[in-house]
Short mmCIF file of C-alpha atoms in Angstrom, two decimals:
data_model
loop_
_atom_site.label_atom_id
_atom_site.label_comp_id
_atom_site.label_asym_id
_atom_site.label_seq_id
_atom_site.Cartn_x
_atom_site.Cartn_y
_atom_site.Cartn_z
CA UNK V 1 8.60 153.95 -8.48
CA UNK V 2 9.46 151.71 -12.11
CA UNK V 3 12.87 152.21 -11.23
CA UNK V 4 13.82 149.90 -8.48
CA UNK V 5 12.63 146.59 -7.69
CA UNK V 6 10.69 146.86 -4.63
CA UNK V 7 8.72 149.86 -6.33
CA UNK V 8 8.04 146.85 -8.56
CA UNK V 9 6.21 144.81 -5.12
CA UNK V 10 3.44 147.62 -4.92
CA UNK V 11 2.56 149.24 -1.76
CA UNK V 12 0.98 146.84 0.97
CA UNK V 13 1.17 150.03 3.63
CA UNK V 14 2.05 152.76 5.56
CA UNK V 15 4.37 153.06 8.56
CA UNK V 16 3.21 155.27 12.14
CA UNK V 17 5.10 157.29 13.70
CA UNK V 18 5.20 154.47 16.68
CA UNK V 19 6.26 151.94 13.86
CA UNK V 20 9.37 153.64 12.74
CA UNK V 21 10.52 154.63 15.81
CA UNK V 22 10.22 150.84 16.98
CA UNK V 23 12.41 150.07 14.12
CA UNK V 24 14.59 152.42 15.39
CA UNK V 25 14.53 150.77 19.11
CA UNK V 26 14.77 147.62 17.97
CA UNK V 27 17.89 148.86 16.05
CA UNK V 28 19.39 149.79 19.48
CA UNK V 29 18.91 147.00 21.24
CA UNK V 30 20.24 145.14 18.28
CA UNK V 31 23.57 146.93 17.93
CA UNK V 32 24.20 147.16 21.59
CA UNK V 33 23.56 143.61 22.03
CA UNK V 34 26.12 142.82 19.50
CA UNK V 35 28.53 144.90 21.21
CA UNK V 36 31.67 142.75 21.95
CA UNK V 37 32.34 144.57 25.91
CA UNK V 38 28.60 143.73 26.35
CA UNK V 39 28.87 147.71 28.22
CA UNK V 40 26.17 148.62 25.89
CA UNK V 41 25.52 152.04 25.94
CA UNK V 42 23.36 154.79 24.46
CA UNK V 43 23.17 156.14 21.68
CA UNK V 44 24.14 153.43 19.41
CA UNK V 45 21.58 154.59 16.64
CA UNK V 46 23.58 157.74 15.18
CA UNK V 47 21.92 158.19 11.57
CA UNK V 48 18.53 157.88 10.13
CA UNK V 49 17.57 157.62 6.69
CA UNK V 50 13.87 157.49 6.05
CA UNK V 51 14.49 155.57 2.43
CA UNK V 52 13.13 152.42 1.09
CA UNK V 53 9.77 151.04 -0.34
CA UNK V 54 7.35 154.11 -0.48
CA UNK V 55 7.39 157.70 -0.75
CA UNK V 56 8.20 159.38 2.81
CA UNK V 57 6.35 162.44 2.04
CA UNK V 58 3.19 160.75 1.51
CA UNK V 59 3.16 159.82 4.67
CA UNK V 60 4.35 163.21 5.94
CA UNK V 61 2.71 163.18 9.46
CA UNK V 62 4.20 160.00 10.56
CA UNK V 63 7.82 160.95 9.16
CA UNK V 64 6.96 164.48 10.73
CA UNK V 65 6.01 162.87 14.36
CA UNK V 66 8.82 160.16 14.08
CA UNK V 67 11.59 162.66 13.54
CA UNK V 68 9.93 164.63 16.83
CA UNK V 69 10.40 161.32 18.53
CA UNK V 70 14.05 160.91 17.27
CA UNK V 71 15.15 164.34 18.09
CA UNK V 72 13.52 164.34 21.70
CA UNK V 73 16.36 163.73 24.41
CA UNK V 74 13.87 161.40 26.54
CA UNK V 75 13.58 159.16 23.69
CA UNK V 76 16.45 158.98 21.19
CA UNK V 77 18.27 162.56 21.47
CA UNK V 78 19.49 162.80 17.34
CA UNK V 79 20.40 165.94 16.52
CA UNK V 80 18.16 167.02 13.42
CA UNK V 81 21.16 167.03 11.20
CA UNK V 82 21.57 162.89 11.50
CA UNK V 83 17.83 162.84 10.21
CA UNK V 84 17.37 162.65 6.25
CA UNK V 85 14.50 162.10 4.31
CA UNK V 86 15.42 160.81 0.94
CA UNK V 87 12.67 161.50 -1.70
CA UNK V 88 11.60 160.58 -5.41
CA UNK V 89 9.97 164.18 -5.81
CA UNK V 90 8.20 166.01 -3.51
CA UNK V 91 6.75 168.96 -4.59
CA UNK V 92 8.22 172.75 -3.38
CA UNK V 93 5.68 173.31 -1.43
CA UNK V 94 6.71 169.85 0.71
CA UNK V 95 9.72 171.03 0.38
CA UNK V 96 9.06 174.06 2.19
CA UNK V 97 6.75 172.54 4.81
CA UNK V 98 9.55 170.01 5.67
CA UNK V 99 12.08 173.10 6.15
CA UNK V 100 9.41 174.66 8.41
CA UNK V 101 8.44 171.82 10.02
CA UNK V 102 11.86 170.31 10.40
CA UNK V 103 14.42 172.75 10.44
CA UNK V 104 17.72 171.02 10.57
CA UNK V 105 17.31 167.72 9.07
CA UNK V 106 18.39 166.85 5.68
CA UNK V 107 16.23 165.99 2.45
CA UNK V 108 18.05 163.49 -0.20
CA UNK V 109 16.53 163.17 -3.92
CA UNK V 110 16.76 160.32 -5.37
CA UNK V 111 17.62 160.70 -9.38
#
């Protein structure tokens, strides 16, 4: 994108599905860590936002296998509907594939 400055940077790369969901971990371990009863607990991680530097539907298998990694209850146990996928303009036939293949999580268009 023109329209923001880190469209501006160019793209250096793409993200795995083991990459985000490290970012998500790390995250975690971050926020319960700075918890001031030092209890922890799980769960800390309640929304995702797949937004930022990049288009996430060009990278559609990794967002696809992430958000089956974020919404499994062995791993991070989100309910679909905390998932959103913000885009610039994916096409209606993304569109449609991410209903499909996602059912329950939200999509966000950026203007």
């Amino acid at each position: 994108c023109t329209f923001c400055e880190t469209g501006m940077m160019g793209l250096r790369g793409n993200l795995s599905s083991g990459q985000i969901l490290e970012q998500v971990m790390h995250a975690e371990q971050y926020l319960r860590h700075q918890r001031s009863d030092g209890s922890g607990g799980e769960g800390m991680v309640r929304n995702v936002v797949f937004m930022g530097m990049g288009e996430a539907t060009d990278t559609y298998e990794s967002v696809h296998e992430a958000c089956r990694g974020l919404t499994h209850q062995c791993l991070f146990g989100l309910a679909a509907k905390h998932i959103t996928i913000s885009t610039v303009g994916a096409s209606p036939e993304v569109i449609k594939c991410l209903a499909d293949d996602m059912p329950g999580v939200s999509l966000a268009l950026s203007l």
